[in-house]
XYZ file of C-alpha atoms in Angstrom:
252
model
C 190.131 -32.988 -145.463
C 186.388 -34.194 -144.223
C 186.211 -37.318 -141.976
C 182.931 -38.305 -143.671
C 182.587 -37.180 -147.270
C 179.315 -37.865 -149.830
C 179.057 -36.373 -153.122
C 176.368 -35.826 -154.995
C 174.700 -39.194 -154.012
C 171.020 -40.098 -154.811
C 168.972 -43.561 -153.516
C 166.142 -44.980 -154.770
C 164.077 -47.557 -153.879
C 162.114 -48.443 -156.098
C 160.278 -45.641 -158.329
C 160.061 -43.729 -154.692
C 163.463 -41.331 -154.460
C 164.840 -40.833 -151.613
C 167.896 -38.935 -152.314
C 168.095 -36.586 -154.629
C 172.394 -35.236 -155.214
C 173.107 -35.296 -151.725
C 176.534 -33.468 -150.572
C 177.556 -33.877 -147.176
C 180.922 -33.360 -145.991
C 182.163 -33.709 -142.240
C 185.509 -32.692 -140.501
C 187.214 -35.097 -138.173
C 185.862 -33.603 -134.052
C 182.330 -32.220 -135.374
C 178.994 -32.797 -134.509
C 176.094 -32.480 -137.435
C 172.602 -32.675 -136.362
C 170.951 -33.735 -139.862
C 166.574 -32.227 -139.237
C 163.874 -32.091 -141.744
C 160.272 -33.791 -141.679
C 159.956 -37.451 -142.059
C 160.491 -39.021 -144.881
C 162.934 -36.460 -145.928
C 165.722 -39.268 -146.270
C 167.745 -37.988 -143.176
C 167.227 -41.996 -141.641
C 168.706 -43.063 -145.307
C 171.906 -41.167 -145.887
C 173.234 -42.235 -142.494
C 172.447 -45.837 -143.350
C 174.191 -44.924 -146.929
C 177.146 -43.141 -145.454
C 177.785 -46.786 -143.207
C 176.828 -49.390 -146.412
C 173.253 -50.592 -144.407
C 172.057 -49.302 -148.018
C 173.795 -49.106 -151.619
C 173.768 -45.895 -153.136
C 172.845 -46.041 -156.926
C 174.800 -42.538 -157.744
C 177.649 -41.187 -156.695
C 180.365 -41.097 -153.736
C 180.974 -41.883 -150.603
C 184.562 -41.573 -148.861
C 184.984 -42.692 -145.427
C 188.966 -40.795 -144.236
C 189.909 -40.399 -147.661
C 188.449 -44.171 -148.425
C 185.939 -44.326 -151.342
C 184.209 -47.133 -150.135
C 180.947 -46.470 -152.801
C 180.956 -44.949 -156.175
C 178.396 -47.567 -158.362
C 178.389 -44.625 -161.580
C 182.470 -44.420 -161.753
C 183.495 -47.570 -163.448
C 187.403 -45.979 -162.339
C 186.402 -45.469 -158.242
C 184.873 -48.628 -158.721
C 187.247 -50.549 -159.980
C 189.929 -49.500 -157.181
C 187.432 -50.001 -154.373
C 189.018 -52.869 -152.216
C 186.135 -55.285 -150.121
C 187.913 -55.161 -146.852
C 189.124 -51.463 -147.202
C 185.478 -50.758 -147.459
C 184.402 -53.202 -144.263
C 187.436 -51.794 -142.273
C 186.358 -48.370 -143.082
C 182.693 -49.091 -142.182
C 183.923 -50.350 -138.516
C 185.008 -47.314 -138.432
C 181.488 -45.942 -137.733
C 179.203 -46.795 -134.380
C 175.893 -46.325 -135.203
C 172.876 -46.588 -133.160
C 169.516 -47.104 -134.296
C 165.899 -45.620 -132.814
C 164.740 -48.927 -131.395
C 168.172 -50.637 -129.495
C 168.166 -52.964 -131.745
C 169.849 -55.041 -128.545
C 169.613 -58.894 -128.398
C 166.986 -59.663 -125.263
C 168.760 -62.941 -124.496
C 172.398 -61.341 -123.319
C 172.640 -59.093 -120.900
C 173.550 -55.494 -120.924
C 177.294 -56.418 -120.738
C 176.072 -59.339 -123.046
C 175.314 -56.778 -125.525
C 178.187 -54.697 -125.639
C 181.012 -57.333 -126.047
C 179.322 -59.483 -128.763
C 181.275 -57.558 -131.728
C 184.687 -57.078 -130.075
C 184.473 -60.842 -129.789
C 182.959 -61.863 -133.071
C 184.347 -59.037 -135.674
C 187.354 -58.060 -133.711
C 188.517 -61.715 -132.600
C 188.923 -60.637 -129.297
C 189.629 -62.315 -126.335
C 186.576 -62.590 -123.929
C 188.324 -60.898 -120.605
C 189.684 -58.281 -122.944
C 186.120 -57.395 -124.612
C 184.317 -57.563 -120.567
C 187.435 -54.928 -119.687
C 186.014 -52.706 -122.623
C 182.501 -53.734 -122.147
C 182.468 -52.355 -118.682
C 184.651 -49.272 -119.196
C 181.428 -48.806 -121.953
C 178.669 -48.996 -120.090
C 179.930 -46.959 -116.990
C 180.803 -44.271 -118.810
C 176.781 -44.393 -120.069
C 176.387 -44.757 -116.560
C 175.004 -48.557 -116.064
C 178.167 -50.586 -114.980
C 175.186 -51.896 -111.946
C 173.359 -53.011 -115.075
C 175.836 -55.139 -116.130
C 173.764 -58.399 -115.220
C 170.835 -56.957 -116.779
C 168.672 -58.491 -119.757
C 166.780 -55.878 -122.128
C 163.562 -56.974 -120.699
C 164.469 -55.231 -117.305
C 165.750 -52.259 -117.938
C 163.920 -48.674 -118.968
C 164.158 -48.106 -122.861
C 166.732 -45.076 -122.179
C 169.051 -47.757 -120.238
C 168.633 -49.929 -123.176
C 169.400 -46.712 -125.731
C 172.274 -46.304 -123.431
C 173.611 -49.878 -123.665
C 173.049 -49.378 -127.425
C 175.310 -46.483 -127.322
C 177.682 -48.146 -125.095
C 177.827 -51.806 -127.688
C 178.673 -48.442 -130.123
C 181.532 -47.477 -128.537
C 182.988 -50.610 -127.688
C 184.027 -51.169 -131.093
C 186.165 -47.863 -130.776
C 184.647 -45.899 -133.931
C 186.286 -42.542 -134.654
C 182.406 -41.528 -136.087
C 179.497 -41.672 -134.404
C 175.833 -41.805 -136.416
C 172.330 -41.809 -134.228
C 169.487 -42.484 -136.102
C 166.999 -40.401 -133.626
C 167.945 -42.000 -131.038
C 165.694 -40.756 -128.243
C 162.198 -40.835 -130.564
C 160.892 -44.539 -129.564
C 161.443 -42.638 -125.588
C 158.814 -41.560 -123.246
C 159.494 -38.095 -123.248
C 161.094 -38.680 -119.350
C 163.261 -40.747 -120.812
C 164.723 -38.486 -122.870
C 166.890 -36.489 -121.182
C 169.239 -39.236 -120.686
C 170.375 -40.311 -123.653
C 171.361 -36.999 -124.897
C 173.157 -35.888 -121.708
C 175.205 -39.183 -123.294
C 175.684 -37.490 -126.660
C 176.538 -34.261 -125.109
C 179.460 -36.143 -122.832
C 180.432 -37.476 -125.969
C 180.327 -34.167 -127.990
C 182.391 -32.291 -125.246
C 185.187 -35.250 -125.747
C 185.058 -33.842 -129.680
C 183.536 -36.835 -131.118
C 182.896 -36.804 -134.486
C 179.383 -37.295 -134.291
C 175.752 -36.953 -137.587
C 172.489 -37.132 -135.411
C 169.416 -37.315 -136.824
C 166.964 -35.402 -134.418
C 163.745 -34.299 -134.288
C 164.936 -32.841 -130.464
C 165.491 -29.125 -131.703
C 167.451 -27.906 -128.166
C 169.708 -30.608 -128.624
C 170.249 -29.371 -131.994
C 170.799 -26.222 -131.413
C 173.116 -26.458 -128.050
C 175.289 -29.709 -129.122
C 175.618 -28.923 -132.729
C 178.490 -26.881 -134.384
C 176.918 -27.379 -137.469
C 172.687 -28.368 -138.618
C 171.585 -29.671 -141.827
C 168.068 -29.861 -142.632
C 166.658 -31.612 -145.316
C 163.423 -32.392 -147.004
C 162.275 -34.691 -149.663
C 165.452 -35.999 -150.553
C 167.749 -32.813 -150.979
C 169.420 -30.645 -147.959
C 167.983 -27.192 -148.677
C 170.207 -25.633 -146.042
C 173.278 -26.645 -144.188
C 174.715 -23.736 -141.260
C 175.474 -23.099 -137.599
C 172.558 -23.886 -135.514
C 172.527 -19.773 -134.967
C 171.602 -19.448 -138.396
C 169.388 -22.296 -139.147
C 167.350 -21.001 -135.890
C 167.082 -17.832 -135.975
C 167.319 -16.400 -139.867
C 166.950 -19.394 -142.070
C 167.852 -19.010 -145.860
C 164.422 -21.376 -147.174
C 161.024 -20.978 -146.192
C 160.070 -24.375 -145.947
C 162.712 -24.545 -143.054
C 160.897 -21.531 -141.040
C 157.556 -23.271 -141.572
C 158.783 -26.454 -139.960
C 160.725 -24.868 -136.951
C 157.645 -23.036 -136.298
C 155.701 -26.632 -135.999
C 158.323 -27.886 -133.621
C 159.772 -24.815 -131.286
């Protein structure tokens, strides 16, 4: 049974159809890399999974709970807003541009959601926050503000912030694309460590070496559709679709 399941989902912005009948299932402990050209719907897919965007059609289930079914009246009627909130909290999201609060320290950013959303007391939240900052190698920066740390360190704080909510699933939306090349490795190594722990992850990435090395499956998207979903060696060595071959020749 998939821990994340999207069935025939579609999403448009005005007249632009960004996702076209996309289906994807991810099992517990799986690491799935999502690759493809810009504008292919990769980021929108992640945003639909955690309800930052609403789908127009199809069904999304998280850990067996239906959280979206806009064109299925029977299933839609059975969706409880509280269950949707609980399911969405099981997903941590790391964005391309960090989205840290500039007026809060690294620790302040990490403990904000446990205090506000989970109603945790400050001492307990701080304990968890320091554990997570240590996990991403930034405990020594706990009192630093975002303006005082590098892009790679900001992204690692953002990962610690997501982990502080104790998610079952991590969604990464191009976590290294806003970074200078020399800072990419430090962020990827944190994600690789999570992979070793078998954290369920969906990672939208342009880092082909990372996708090949770390993921259990690679999903290739183009023009709002999944063209192939296969083991990394299949995608990189013998892709089924000529579009994938063309894309990889430019990327590798």
